[in-house]
N, CA, C and O of each residue as an XYZ file, in Angstrom:
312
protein
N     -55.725    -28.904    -19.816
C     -54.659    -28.125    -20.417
C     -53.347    -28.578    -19.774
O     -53.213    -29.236    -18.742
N     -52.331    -28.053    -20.655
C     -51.085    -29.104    -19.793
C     -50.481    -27.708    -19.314
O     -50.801    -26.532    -19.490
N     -49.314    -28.467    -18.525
C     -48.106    -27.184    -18.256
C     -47.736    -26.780    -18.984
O     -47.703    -25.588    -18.681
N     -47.255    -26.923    -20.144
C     -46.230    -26.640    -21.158
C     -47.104    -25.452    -22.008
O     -46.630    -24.369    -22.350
N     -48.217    -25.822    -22.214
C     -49.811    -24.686    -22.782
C     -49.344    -23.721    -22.241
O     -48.816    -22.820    -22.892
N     -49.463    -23.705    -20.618
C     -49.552    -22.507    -19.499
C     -48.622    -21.736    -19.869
O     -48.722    -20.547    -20.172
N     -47.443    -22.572    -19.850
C     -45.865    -21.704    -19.545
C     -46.027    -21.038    -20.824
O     -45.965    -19.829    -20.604
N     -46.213    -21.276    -22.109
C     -45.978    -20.864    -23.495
C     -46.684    -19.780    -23.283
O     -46.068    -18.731    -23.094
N     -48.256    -19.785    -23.264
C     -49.252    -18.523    -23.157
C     -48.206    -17.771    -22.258
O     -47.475    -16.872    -22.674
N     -48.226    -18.234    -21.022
C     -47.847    -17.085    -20.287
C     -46.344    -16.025    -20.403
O     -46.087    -14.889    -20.005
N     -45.476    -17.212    -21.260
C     -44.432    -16.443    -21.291
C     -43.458    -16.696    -20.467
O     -42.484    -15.944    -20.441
N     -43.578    -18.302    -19.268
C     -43.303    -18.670    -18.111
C     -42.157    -19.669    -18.356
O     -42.009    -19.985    -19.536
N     -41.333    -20.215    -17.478
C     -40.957    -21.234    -17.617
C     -41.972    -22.719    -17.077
O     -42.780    -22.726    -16.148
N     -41.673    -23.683    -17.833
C     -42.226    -25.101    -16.742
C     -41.695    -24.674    -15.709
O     -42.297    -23.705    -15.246
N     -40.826    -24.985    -15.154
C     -40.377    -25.223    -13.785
C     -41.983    -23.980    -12.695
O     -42.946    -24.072    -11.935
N     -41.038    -22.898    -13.567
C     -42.208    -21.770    -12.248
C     -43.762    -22.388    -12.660
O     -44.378    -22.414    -11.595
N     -44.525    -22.825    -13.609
C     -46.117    -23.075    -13.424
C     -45.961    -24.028    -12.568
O     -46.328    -23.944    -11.396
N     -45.354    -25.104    -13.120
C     -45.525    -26.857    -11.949
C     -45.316    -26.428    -10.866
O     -46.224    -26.842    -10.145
N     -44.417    -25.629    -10.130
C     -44.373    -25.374     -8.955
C     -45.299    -24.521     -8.514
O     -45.487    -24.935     -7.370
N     -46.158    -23.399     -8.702
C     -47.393    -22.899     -8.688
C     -48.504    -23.361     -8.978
O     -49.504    -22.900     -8.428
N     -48.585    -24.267     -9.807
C     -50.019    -24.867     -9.508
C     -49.404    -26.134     -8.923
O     -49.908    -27.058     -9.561
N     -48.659    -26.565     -8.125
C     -48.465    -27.279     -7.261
C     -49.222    -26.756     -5.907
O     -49.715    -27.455     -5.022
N     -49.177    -25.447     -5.988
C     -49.932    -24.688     -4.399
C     -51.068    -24.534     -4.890
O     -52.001    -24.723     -4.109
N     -51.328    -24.236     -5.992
C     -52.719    -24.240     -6.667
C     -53.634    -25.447     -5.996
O     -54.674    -25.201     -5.385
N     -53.027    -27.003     -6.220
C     -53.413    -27.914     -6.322
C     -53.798    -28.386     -4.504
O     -54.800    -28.899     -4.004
N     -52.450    -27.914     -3.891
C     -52.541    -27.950     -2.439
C     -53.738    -27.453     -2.136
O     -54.452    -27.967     -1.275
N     -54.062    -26.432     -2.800
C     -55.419    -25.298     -2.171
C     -56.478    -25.888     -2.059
O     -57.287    -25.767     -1.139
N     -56.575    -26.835     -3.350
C     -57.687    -27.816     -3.612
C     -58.058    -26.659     -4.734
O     -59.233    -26.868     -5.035
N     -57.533    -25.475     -5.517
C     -58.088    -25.534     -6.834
C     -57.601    -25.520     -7.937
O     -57.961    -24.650     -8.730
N     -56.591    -26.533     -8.316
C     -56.443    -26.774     -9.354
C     -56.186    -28.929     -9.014
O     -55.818    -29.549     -8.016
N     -56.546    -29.310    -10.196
C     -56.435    -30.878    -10.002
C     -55.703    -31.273    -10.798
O     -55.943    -30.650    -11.833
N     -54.657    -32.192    -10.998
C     -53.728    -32.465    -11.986
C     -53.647    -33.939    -12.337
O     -53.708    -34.848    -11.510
N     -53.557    -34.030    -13.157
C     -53.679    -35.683    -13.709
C     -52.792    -36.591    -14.718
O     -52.489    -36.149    -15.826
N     -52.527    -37.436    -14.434
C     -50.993    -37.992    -15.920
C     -51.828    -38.234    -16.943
O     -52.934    -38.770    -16.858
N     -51.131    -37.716    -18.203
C     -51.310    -38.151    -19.448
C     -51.591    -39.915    -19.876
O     -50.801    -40.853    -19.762
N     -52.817    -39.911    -20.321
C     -52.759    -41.291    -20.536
C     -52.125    -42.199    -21.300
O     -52.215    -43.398    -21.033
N     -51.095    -41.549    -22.793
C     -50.846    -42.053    -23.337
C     -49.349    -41.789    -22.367
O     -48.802    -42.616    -21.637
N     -48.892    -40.254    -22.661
C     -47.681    -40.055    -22.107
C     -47.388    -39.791    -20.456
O     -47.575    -38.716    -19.888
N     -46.956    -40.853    -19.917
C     -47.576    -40.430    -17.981
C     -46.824    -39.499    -17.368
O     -46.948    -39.140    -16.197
N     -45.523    -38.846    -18.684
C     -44.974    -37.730    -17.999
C     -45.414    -36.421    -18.175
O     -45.025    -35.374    -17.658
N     -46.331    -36.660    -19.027
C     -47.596    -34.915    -18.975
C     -47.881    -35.002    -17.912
O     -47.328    -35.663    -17.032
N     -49.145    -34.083    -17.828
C     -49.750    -33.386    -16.692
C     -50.691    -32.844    -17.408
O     -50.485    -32.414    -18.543
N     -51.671    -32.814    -16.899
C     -52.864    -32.396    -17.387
C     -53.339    -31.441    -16.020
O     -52.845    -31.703    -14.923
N     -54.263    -30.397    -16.165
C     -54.840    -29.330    -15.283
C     -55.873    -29.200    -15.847
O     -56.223    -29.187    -17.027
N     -56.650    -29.038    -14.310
C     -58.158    -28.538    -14.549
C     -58.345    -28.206    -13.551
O     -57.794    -28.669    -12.553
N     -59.384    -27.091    -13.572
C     -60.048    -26.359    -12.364
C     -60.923    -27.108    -11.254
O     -61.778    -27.893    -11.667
N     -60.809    -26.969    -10.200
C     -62.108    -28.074     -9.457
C     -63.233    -26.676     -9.208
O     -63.272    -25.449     -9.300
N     -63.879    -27.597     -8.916
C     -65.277    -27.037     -8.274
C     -65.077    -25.972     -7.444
O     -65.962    -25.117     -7.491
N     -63.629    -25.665     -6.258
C     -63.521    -24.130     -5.883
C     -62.688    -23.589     -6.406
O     -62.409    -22.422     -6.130
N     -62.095    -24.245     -7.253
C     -61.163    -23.085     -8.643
C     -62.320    -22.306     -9.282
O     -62.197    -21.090     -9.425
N     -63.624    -23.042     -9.741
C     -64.373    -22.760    -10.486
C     -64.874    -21.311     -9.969
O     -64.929    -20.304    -10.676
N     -65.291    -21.409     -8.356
C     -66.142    -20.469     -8.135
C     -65.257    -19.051     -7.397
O     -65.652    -17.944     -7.031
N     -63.877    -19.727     -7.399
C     -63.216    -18.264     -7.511
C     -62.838    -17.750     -8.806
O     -62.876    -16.533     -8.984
N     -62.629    -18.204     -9.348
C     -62.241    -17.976    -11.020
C     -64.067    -16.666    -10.875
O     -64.231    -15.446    -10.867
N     -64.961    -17.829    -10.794
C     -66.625    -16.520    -11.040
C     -66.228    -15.336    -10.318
O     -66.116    -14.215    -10.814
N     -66.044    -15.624     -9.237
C     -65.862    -14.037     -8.304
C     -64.999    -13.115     -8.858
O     -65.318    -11.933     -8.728
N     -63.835    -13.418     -9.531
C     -63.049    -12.697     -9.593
C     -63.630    -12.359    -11.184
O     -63.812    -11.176    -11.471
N     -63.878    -13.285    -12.073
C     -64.765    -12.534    -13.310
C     -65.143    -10.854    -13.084
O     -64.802     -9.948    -13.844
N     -65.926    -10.717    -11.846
C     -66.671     -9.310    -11.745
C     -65.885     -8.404    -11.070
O     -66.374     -7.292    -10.869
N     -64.574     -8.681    -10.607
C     -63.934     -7.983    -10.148
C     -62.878     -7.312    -11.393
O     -62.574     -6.120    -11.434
N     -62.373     -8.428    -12.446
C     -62.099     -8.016    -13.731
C     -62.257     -7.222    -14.357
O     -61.326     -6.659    -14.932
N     -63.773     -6.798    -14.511
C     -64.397     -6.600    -15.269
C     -64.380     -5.224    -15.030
O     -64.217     -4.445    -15.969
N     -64.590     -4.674    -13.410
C     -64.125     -3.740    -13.237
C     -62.853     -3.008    -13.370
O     -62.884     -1.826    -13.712
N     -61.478     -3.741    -13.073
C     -60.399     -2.948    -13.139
C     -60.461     -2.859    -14.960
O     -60.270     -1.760    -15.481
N     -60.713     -3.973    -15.752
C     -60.896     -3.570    -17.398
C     -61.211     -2.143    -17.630
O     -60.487     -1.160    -17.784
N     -62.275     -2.276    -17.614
C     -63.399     -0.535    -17.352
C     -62.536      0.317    -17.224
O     -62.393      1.200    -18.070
N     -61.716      0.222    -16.040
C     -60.889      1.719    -15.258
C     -59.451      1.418    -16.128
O     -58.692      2.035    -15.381
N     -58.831      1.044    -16.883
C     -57.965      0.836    -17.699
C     -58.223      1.000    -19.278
O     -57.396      1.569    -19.990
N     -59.709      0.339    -19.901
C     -59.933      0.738    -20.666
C     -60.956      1.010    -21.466
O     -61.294      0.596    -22.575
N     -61.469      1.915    -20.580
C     -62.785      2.496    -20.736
C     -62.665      3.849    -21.575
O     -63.647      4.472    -21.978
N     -61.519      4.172    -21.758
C     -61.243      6.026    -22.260
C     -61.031      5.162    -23.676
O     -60.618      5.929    -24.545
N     -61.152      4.118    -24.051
C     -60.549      3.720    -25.708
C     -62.360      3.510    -26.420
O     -63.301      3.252    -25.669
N     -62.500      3.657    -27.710
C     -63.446      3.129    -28.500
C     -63.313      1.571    -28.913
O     -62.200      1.045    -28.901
N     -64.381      0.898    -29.251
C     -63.757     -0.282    -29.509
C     -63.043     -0.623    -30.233
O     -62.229     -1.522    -30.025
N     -63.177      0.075    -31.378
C     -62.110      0.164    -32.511
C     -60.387      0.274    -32.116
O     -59.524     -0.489    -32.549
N     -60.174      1.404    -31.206
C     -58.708      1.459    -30.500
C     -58.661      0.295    -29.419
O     -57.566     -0.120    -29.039
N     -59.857     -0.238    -28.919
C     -59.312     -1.459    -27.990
C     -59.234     -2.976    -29.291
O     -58.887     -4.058    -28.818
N     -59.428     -2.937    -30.177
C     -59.401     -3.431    -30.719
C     -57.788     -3.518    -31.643
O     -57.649     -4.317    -32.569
């Protein structure tokens, strides 16, 4: 996925993702790579301990979801 994906979903500027998953990347979990056609992209992907915090935090999600929106039917979470 590139930066430009991120920033759009998120609502972000480039500048603030590249510089955050710049520490991302420091951490060792996120990996970044040049575009092959265009070498001024950036490409992102999770490594192997992005992966397994990304899992942990899945079940931690899942809980605050619940306690936020657990009082709705699916129809109103919908």
């Amino acid at each position: 996925i590139g930066i430009k994906h991120v920033a759009d979903h998120l609502s972000l500027s480039g500048t603030f993702v590249t510089t955050e998953t710049g520490k991302l990347e420091e951490a060792g979990l996120v990996a970044k790579s040049k575009g092959k056609v265009d070498k001024r992209r950036v490409s992102l992907r999770t490594t192997p301990a992005g992966d397994a915090l990304l899992g942990r935090l899945n079940a931690l999600q899942r809980q605050v979801n619940d306690i936020h929106f657990g009082s709705l039917s699916r129809a109103e979470f919908q």
